[in-house]
Short mmCIF file of C-alpha atoms in Angstrom, two decimals:
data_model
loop_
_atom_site.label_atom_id
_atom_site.label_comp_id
_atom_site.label_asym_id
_atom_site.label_seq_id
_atom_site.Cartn_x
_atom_site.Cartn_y
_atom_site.Cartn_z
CA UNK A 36 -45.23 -60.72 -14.80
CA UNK A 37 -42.60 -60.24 -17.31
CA UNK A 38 -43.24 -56.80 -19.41
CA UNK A 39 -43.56 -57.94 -23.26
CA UNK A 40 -41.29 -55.23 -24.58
CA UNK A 41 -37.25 -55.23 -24.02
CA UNK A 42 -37.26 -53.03 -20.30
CA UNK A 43 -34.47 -50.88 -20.44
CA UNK A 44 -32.30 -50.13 -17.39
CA UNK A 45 -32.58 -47.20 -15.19
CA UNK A 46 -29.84 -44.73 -17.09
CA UNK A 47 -28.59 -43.36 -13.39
CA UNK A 48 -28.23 -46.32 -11.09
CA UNK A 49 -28.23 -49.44 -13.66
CA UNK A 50 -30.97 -51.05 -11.79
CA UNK A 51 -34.62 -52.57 -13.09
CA UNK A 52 -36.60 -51.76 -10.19
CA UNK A 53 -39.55 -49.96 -11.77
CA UNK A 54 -42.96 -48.96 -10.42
CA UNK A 55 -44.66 -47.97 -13.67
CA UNK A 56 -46.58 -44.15 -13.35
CA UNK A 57 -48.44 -44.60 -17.13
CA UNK A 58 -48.14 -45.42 -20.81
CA UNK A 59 -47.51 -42.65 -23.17
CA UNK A 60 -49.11 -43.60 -26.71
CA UNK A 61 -47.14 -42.05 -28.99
CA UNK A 62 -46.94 -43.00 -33.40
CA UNK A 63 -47.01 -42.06 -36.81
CA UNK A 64 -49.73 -41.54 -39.52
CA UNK A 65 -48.84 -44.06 -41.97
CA UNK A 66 -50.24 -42.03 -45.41
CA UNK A 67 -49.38 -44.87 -47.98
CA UNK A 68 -53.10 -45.57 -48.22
CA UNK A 69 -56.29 -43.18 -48.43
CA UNK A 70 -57.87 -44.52 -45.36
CA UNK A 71 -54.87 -43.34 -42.68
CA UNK A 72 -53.79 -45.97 -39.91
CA UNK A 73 -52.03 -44.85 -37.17
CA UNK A 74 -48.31 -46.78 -36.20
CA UNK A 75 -48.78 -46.78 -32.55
CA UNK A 76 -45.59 -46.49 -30.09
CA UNK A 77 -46.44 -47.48 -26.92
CA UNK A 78 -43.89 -46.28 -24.28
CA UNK A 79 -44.52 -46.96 -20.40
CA UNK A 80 -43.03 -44.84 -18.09
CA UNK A 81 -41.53 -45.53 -14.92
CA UNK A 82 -40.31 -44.20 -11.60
CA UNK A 83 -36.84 -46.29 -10.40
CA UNK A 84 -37.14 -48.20 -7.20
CA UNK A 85 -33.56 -47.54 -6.01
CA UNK A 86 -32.52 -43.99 -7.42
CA UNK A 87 -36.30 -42.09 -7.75
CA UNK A 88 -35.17 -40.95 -11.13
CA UNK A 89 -38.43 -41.38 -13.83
CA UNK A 90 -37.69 -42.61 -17.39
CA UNK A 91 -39.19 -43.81 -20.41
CA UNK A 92 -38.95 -47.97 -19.41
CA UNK A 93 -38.83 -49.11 -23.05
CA UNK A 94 -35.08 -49.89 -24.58
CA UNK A 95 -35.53 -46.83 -27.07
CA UNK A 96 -34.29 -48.82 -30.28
CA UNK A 97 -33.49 -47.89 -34.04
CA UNK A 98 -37.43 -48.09 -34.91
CA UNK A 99 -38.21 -45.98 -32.62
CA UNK A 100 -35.87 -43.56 -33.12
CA UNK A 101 -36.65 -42.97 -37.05
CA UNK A 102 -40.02 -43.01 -36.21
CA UNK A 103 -39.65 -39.79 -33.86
CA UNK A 104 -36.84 -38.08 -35.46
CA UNK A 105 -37.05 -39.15 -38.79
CA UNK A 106 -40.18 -39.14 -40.09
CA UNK A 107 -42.31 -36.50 -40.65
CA UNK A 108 -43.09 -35.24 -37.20
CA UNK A 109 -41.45 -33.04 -35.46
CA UNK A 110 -41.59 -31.96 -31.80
CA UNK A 111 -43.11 -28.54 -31.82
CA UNK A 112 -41.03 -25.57 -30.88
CA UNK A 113 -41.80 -26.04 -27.44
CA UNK A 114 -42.16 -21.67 -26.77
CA UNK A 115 -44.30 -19.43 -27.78
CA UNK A 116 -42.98 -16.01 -29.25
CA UNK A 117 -42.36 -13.21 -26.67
CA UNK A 118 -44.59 -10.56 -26.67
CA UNK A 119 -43.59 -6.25 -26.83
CA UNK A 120 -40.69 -5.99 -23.89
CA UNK A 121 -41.17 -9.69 -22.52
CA UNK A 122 -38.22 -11.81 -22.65
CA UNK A 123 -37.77 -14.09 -25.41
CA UNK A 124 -36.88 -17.94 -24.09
CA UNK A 125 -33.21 -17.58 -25.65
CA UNK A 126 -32.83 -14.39 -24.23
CA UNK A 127 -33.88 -15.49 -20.64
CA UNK A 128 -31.54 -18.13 -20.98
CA UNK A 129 -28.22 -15.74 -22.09
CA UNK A 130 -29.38 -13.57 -19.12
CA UNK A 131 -28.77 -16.51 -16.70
CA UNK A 132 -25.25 -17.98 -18.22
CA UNK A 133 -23.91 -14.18 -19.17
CA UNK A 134 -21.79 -13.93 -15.95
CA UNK A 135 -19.92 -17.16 -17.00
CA UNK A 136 -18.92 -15.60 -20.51
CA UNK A 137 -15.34 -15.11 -21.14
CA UNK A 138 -13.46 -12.65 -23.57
CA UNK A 139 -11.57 -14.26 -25.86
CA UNK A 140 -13.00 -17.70 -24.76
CA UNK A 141 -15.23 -20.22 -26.47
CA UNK A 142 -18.61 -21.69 -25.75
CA UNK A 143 -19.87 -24.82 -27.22
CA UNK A 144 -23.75 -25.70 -27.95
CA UNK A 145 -24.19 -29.58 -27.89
CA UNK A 146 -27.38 -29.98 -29.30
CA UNK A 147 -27.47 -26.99 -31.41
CA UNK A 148 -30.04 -27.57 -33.72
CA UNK A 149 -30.07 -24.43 -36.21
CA UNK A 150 -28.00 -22.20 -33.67
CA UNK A 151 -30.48 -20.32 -32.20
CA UNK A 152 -29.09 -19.77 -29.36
CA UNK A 153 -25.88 -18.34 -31.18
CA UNK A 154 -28.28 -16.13 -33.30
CA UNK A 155 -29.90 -14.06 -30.54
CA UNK A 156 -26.59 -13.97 -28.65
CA UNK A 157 -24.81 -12.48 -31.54
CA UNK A 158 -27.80 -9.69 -31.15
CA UNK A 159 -26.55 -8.31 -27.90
CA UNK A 160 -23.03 -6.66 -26.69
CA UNK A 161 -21.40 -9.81 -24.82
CA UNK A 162 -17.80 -10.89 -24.60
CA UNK A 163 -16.35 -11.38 -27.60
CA UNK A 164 -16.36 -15.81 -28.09
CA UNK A 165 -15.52 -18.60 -30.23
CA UNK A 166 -18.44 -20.20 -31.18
CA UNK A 167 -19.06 -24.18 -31.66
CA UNK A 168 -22.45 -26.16 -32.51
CA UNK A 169 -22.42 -30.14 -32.29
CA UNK A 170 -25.05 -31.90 -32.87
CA UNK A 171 -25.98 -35.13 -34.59
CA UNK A 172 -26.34 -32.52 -37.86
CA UNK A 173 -25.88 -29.27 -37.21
CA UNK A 174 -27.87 -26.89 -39.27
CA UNK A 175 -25.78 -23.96 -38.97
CA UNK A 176 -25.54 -21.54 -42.19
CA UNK A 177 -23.01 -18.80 -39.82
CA UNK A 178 -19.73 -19.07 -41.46
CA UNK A 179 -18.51 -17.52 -38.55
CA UNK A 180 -19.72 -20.19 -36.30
CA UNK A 181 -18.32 -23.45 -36.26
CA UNK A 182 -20.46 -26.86 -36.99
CA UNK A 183 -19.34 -30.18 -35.53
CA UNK A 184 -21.43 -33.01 -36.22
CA UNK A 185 -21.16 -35.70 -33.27
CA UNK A 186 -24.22 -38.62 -32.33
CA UNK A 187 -24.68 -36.80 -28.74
CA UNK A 188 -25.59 -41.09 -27.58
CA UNK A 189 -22.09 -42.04 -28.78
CA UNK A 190 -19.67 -43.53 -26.01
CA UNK A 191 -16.30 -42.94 -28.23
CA UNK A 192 -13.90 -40.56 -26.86
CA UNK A 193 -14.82 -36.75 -28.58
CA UNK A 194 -11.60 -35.21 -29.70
CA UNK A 195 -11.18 -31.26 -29.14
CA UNK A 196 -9.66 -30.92 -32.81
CA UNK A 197 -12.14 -27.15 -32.06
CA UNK A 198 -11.05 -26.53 -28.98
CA UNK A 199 -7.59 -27.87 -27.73
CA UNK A 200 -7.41 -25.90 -24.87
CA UNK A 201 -11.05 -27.27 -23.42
CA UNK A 202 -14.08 -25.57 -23.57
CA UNK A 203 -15.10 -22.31 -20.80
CA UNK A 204 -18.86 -22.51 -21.35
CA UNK A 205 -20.50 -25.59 -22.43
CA UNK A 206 -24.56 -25.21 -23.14
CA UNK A 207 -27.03 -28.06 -23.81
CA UNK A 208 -30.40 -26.87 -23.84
CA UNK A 209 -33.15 -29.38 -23.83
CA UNK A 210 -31.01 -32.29 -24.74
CA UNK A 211 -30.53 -33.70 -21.88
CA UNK A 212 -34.10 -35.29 -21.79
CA UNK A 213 -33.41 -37.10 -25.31
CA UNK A 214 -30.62 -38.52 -24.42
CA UNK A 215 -29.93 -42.28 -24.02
CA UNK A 216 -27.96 -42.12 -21.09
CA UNK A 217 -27.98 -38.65 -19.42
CA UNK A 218 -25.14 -39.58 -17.23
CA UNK A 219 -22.93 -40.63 -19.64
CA UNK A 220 -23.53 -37.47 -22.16
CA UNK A 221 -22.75 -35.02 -18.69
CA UNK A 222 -19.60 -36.98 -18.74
CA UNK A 223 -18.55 -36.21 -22.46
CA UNK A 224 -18.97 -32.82 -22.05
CA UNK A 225 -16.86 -32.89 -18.64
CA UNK A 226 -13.79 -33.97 -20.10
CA UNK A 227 -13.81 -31.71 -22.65
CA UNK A 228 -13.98 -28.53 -20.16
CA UNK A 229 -11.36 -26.00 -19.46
CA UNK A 230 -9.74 -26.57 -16.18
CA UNK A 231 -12.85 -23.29 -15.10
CA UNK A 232 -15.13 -24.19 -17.66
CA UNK A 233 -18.42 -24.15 -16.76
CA UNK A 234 -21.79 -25.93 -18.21
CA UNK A 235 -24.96 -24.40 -18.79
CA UNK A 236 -28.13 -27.14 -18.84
CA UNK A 237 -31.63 -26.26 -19.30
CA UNK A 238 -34.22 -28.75 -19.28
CA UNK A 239 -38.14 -29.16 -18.71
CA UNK A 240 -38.83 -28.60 -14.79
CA UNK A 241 -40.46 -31.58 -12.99
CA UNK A 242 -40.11 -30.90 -9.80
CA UNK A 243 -42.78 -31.41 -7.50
CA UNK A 244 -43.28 -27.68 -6.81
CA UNK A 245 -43.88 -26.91 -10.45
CA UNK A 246 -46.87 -25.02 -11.12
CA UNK A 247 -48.90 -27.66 -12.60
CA UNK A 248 -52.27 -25.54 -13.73
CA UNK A 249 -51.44 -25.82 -17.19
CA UNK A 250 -48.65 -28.84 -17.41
CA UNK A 251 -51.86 -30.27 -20.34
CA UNK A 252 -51.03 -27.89 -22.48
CA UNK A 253 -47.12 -28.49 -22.36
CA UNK A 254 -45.15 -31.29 -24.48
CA UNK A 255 -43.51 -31.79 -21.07
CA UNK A 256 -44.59 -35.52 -21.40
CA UNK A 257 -43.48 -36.15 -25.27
CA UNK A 258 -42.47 -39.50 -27.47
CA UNK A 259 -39.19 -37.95 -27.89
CA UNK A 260 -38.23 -37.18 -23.91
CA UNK A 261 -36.89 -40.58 -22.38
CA UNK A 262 -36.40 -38.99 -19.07
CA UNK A 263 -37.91 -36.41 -16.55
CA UNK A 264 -36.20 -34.38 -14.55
CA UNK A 265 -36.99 -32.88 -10.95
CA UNK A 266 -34.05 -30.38 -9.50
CA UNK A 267 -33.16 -33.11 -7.07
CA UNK A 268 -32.79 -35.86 -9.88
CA UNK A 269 -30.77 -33.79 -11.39
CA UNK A 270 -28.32 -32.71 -8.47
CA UNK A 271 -28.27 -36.52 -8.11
CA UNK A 272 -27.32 -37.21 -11.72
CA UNK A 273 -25.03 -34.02 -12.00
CA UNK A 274 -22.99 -35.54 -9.21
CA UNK A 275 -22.10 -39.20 -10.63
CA UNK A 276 -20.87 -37.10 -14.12
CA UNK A 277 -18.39 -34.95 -11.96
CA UNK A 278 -20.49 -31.94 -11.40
CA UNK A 279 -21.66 -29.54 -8.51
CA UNK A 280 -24.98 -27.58 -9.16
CA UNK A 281 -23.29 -23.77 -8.57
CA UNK A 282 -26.36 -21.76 -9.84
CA UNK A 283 -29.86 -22.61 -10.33
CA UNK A 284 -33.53 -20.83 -11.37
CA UNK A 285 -37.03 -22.56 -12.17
CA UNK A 286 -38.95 -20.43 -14.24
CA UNK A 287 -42.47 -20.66 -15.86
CA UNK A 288 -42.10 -19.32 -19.22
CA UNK A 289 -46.02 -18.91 -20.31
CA UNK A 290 -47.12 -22.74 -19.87
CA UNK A 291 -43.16 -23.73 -20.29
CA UNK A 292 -41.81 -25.13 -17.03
CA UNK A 293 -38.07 -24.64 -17.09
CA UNK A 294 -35.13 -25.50 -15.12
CA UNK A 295 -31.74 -23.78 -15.82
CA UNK A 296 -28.57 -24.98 -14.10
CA UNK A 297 -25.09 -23.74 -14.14
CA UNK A 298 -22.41 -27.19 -12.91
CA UNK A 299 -19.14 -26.97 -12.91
CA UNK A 300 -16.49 -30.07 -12.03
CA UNK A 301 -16.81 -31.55 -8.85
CA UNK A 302 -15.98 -34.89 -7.06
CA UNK A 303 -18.23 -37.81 -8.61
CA UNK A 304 -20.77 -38.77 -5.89
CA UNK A 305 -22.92 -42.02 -6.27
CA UNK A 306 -26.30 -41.57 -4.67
CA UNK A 307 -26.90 -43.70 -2.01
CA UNK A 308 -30.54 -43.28 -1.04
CA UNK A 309 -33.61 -42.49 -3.33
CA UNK A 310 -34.89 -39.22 -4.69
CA UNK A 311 -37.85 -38.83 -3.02
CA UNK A 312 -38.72 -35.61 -4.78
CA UNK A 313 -38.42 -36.26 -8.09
CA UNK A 314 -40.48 -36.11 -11.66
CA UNK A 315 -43.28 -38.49 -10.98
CA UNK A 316 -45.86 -36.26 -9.34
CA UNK A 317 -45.89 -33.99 -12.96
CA UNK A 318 -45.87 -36.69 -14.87
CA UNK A 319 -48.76 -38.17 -13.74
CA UNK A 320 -50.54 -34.69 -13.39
CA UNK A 321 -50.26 -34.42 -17.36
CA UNK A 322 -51.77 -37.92 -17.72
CA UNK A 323 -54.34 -37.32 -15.49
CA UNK A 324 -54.90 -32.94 -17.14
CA UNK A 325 -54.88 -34.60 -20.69
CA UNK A 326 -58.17 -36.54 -20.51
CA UNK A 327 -59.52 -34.40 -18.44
CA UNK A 328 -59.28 -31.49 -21.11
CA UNK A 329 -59.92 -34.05 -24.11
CA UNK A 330 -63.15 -34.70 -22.26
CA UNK A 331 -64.35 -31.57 -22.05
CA UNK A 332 -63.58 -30.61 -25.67
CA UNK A 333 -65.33 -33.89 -26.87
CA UNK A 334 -68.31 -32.43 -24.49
CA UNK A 335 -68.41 -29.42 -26.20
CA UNK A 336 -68.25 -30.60 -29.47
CA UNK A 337 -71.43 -32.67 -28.74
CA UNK A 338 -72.79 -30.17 -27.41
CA UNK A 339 -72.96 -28.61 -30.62
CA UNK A 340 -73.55 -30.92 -32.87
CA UNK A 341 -76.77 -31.70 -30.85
CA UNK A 342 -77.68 -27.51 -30.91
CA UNK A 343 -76.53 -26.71 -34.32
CA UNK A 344 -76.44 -29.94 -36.36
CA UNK A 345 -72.52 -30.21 -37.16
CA UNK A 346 -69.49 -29.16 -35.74
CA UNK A 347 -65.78 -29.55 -36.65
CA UNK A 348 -62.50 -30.28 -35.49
CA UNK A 349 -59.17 -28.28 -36.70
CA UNK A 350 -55.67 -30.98 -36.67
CA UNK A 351 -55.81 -34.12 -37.31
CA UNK A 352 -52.71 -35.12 -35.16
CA UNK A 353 -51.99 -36.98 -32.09
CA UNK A 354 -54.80 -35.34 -29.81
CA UNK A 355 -56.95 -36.06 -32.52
CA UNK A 356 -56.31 -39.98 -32.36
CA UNK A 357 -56.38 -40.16 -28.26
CA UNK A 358 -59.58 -38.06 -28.23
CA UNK A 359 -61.59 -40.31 -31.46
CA UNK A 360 -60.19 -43.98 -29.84
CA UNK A 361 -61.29 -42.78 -26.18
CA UNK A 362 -64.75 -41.13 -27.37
CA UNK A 363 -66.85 -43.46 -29.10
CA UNK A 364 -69.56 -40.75 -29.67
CA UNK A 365 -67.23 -38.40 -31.87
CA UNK A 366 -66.51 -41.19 -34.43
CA UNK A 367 -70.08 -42.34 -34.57
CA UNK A 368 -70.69 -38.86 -35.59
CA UNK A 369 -67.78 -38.86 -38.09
CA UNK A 370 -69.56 -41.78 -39.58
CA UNK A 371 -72.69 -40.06 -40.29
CA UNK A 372 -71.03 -36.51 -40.88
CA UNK A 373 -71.57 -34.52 -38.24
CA UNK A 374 -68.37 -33.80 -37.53
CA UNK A 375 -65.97 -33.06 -40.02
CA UNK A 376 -62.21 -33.27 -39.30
CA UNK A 377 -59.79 -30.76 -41.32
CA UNK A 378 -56.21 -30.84 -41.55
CA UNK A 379 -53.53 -28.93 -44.25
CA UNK A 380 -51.04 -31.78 -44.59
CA UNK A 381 -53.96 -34.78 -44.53
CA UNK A 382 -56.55 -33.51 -46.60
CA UNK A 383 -57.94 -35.73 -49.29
CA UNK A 384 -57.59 -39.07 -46.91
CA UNK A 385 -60.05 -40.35 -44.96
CA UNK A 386 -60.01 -41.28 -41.32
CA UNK A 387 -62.10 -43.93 -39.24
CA UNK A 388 -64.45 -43.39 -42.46
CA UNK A 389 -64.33 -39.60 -42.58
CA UNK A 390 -62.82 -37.13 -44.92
CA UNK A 391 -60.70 -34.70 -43.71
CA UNK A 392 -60.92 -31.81 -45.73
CA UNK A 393 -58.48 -29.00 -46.07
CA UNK A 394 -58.18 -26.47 -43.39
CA UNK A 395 -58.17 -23.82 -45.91
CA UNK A 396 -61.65 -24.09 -46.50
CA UNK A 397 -62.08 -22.76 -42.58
CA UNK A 398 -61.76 -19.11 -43.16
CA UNK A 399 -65.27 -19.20 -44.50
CA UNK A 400 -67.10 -22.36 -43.43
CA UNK A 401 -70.81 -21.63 -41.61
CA UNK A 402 -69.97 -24.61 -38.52
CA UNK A 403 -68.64 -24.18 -35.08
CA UNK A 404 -64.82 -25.26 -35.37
CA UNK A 405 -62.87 -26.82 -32.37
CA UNK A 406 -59.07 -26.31 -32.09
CA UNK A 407 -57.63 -29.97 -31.77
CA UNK A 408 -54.16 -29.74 -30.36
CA UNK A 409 -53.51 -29.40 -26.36
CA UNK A 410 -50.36 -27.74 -27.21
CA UNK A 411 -50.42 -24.03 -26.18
CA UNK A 412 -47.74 -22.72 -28.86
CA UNK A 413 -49.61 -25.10 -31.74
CA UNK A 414 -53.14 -23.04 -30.79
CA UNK A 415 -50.86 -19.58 -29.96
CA UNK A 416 -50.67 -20.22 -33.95
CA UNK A 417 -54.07 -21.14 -34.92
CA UNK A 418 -55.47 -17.78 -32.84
CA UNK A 419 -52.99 -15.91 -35.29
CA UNK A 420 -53.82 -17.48 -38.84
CA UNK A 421 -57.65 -17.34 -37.31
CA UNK A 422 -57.44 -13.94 -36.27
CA UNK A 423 -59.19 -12.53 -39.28
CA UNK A 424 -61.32 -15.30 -40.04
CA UNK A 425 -65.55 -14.73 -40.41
CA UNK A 426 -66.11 -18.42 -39.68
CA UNK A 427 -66.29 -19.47 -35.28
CA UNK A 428 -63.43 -20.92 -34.31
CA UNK A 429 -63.17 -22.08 -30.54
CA UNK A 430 -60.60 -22.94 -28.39
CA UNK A 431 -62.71 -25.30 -25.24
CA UNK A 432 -59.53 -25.75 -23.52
CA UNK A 433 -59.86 -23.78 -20.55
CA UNK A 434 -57.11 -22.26 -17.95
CA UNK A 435 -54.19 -21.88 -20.89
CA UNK A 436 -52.14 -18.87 -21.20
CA UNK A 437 -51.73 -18.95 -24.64
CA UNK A 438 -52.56 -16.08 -25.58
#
């Protein structure tokens, strides 16, 4: 049966072959109106047939594109802040690329974002380095750091008008997974090396030996990510851009699963046999750890409501949709109010016929309050602004380390 979307192509081999793992339901709150409606994006996602290599299956076209970059959602920072002498993300990440540093040499962030990386880097004693962000708009206020905006899906030639002489470290850190064609964007970067440059790429680990006990609390399986990486898919893709894989660490960062590569130029290499080991197990373990948590938070909240009269529910946000459309008891209870939804940004509208009220009132409020999102850094920040708080506020989630 032919899919009714536009299917796109696998972005490694070319081919169509897909076996289809789930459907990610994805959208928008569309606010023009008091009553909010929700602009759905449904995006299926597959594992290739020829290559192994998993990917969203949907062409990922303008629409979709403003509606997860451009309106007003964002993908949450995906860490959670390091605590007394742990490691920080950023600086776990300069720990593993600080041997490839060169005095006097430059390093290049494609995908830089607001130069974070830059900014804790410029924190410790390294080799002295010319630093460059790109990025579709770099947000870089360092005068001492350059900015080059560049759309990190184009296919025109970059010129090195920053770096003439080609680049000794390259780093993309999870960009690789929004990319169009991950292939092609390894390939961009490649040409503009040194004859020793090196790349750094860190992405989110899907590889089957991932510790998956709490991949439901991750945003490992996100809108914005059209592709899923295991170690193996990316060896495989690493090798048709040019690349061999010279240094490589999988690391658990709290509920983070992270992969961190060092490649450097190599012979391209077509693969000639499928992946066997690649991102499909995880992907399907956050499908299947998602409504098995939603379930047992709309359990609890029940639970509640039938032993104290009302209960609540704290962000009004994705999880908050997937849980009210696949829990017909919760919204019969919004109906006759006894649960209450609250929300900062979305108080004053109504949803499925009840108000959600501001989340300021919570510090205070005499009902049992649920934390909404899955999201381990979202709740790491509702347990701070809660900290203090007389009212009873429970996270149900069980087996996160977000604390």
């Amino acid at each position: 049966m032919e899919p009714s979307y536009e299917q796109q192509r696998c972005q490694v081999c070319k081919d169509k072959n897909w076996r289809q793992l789930d459907t990610l339901i994805s959208g928008i709150w569309d606010k023009t109106q008091q009553e909010l409606s929700r602009q759905e994006l449904i995006l299926p996602i597959g594992e290739c047939g020829c290559c192994g290599h998993v990917q969203m299956m949907k062409v990922y076209d303008e629409q979709i594109f403003n509606k997860l970059y451009f309106s007003d959602v964002r993908e949450p920072s995906m860490f959670i802040e390091a605590k007394g002498s742990e490691f920080s993300a950023y600086q776990q990440m300069i720990n593993f690329f600080k041997p490839y540093l060169l005095e006097g040499g430059n390093i290049v962030d494609f995908g830089c974002g607001a130069g974070n990386i830059f900014n804790e880097m410029k924190k410790q004693v390294l080799p002295e380095m010319a630093m460059t962000g790109v990025d579709f708009n770099p947000v870089i206020d360092d005068p001492n750091i350059g900015a080059f905006p560049w759309d990190l899906n184009s296919t025109d030639e970059m010129p090195k008008q920053y770096w003439p002489n080609g680049i000794d470290l390259a780093i993309s850190t999870h960009v690789l997974e929004h990319v169009v064609d991950p292939v092609l964007f390894l390939k961009t970067i490649q040409k503009q090396l040194s004859d020793t440059g090196k790349v750094y790429i860190e992405v989110p680990d899907c590889s089957p030996n991932t510790d998956l006990s709490d991949i439901a609390f991750t945003n490992v399986v996100h809108g914005q990510h059209i592709h899923y990486f295991s170690l193996s898919t990316l060896d495989m893709i690493a090798q048709q851009a040019g690349f061999r894989i010279i240094a490589s660490k999988q690391i658990m960062t709290r509920t983070t699963p992270r992969v961190l590569l060092i490649l450097e130029k190599a012979e391209v290499k077509t693969a000639s046999q499928k992946v066997q080991e690649n991102a499909s197990k995880v992907v399907c373990q956050q499908f299947k750890e998602t409504q098995i948590q939603h379930k047992l938070l709309a359990e609890s909240i029940l639970k509640t409501i039938k032993a104290k009269g009302k209960a609540g529910l704290w962000g009004v946000g994705g999880d908050a949709y997937t849980l009210l459309n696949n829990h017909p008891d919760l919204v019969e209870a919004l109906a006759d109010e006894t649960l209450l939804l609250f929300d900062l940004e979305l108080a004053g509208h109504t949803y499925l016929g009840g108000t959600i009220h501001c989340s300021r009132l919570l510090p205070s409020i005499d009902i049992t309050v649920f934390m909404t999102p899955l999201f381990a850094p979202t709740r790491a920040k509702m347990h701070l602004i809660s900290k203090a708080w007389e009212s009873d506020v429970i996270d149900s989630y069980v087996g996160s380390r977000n604390g």
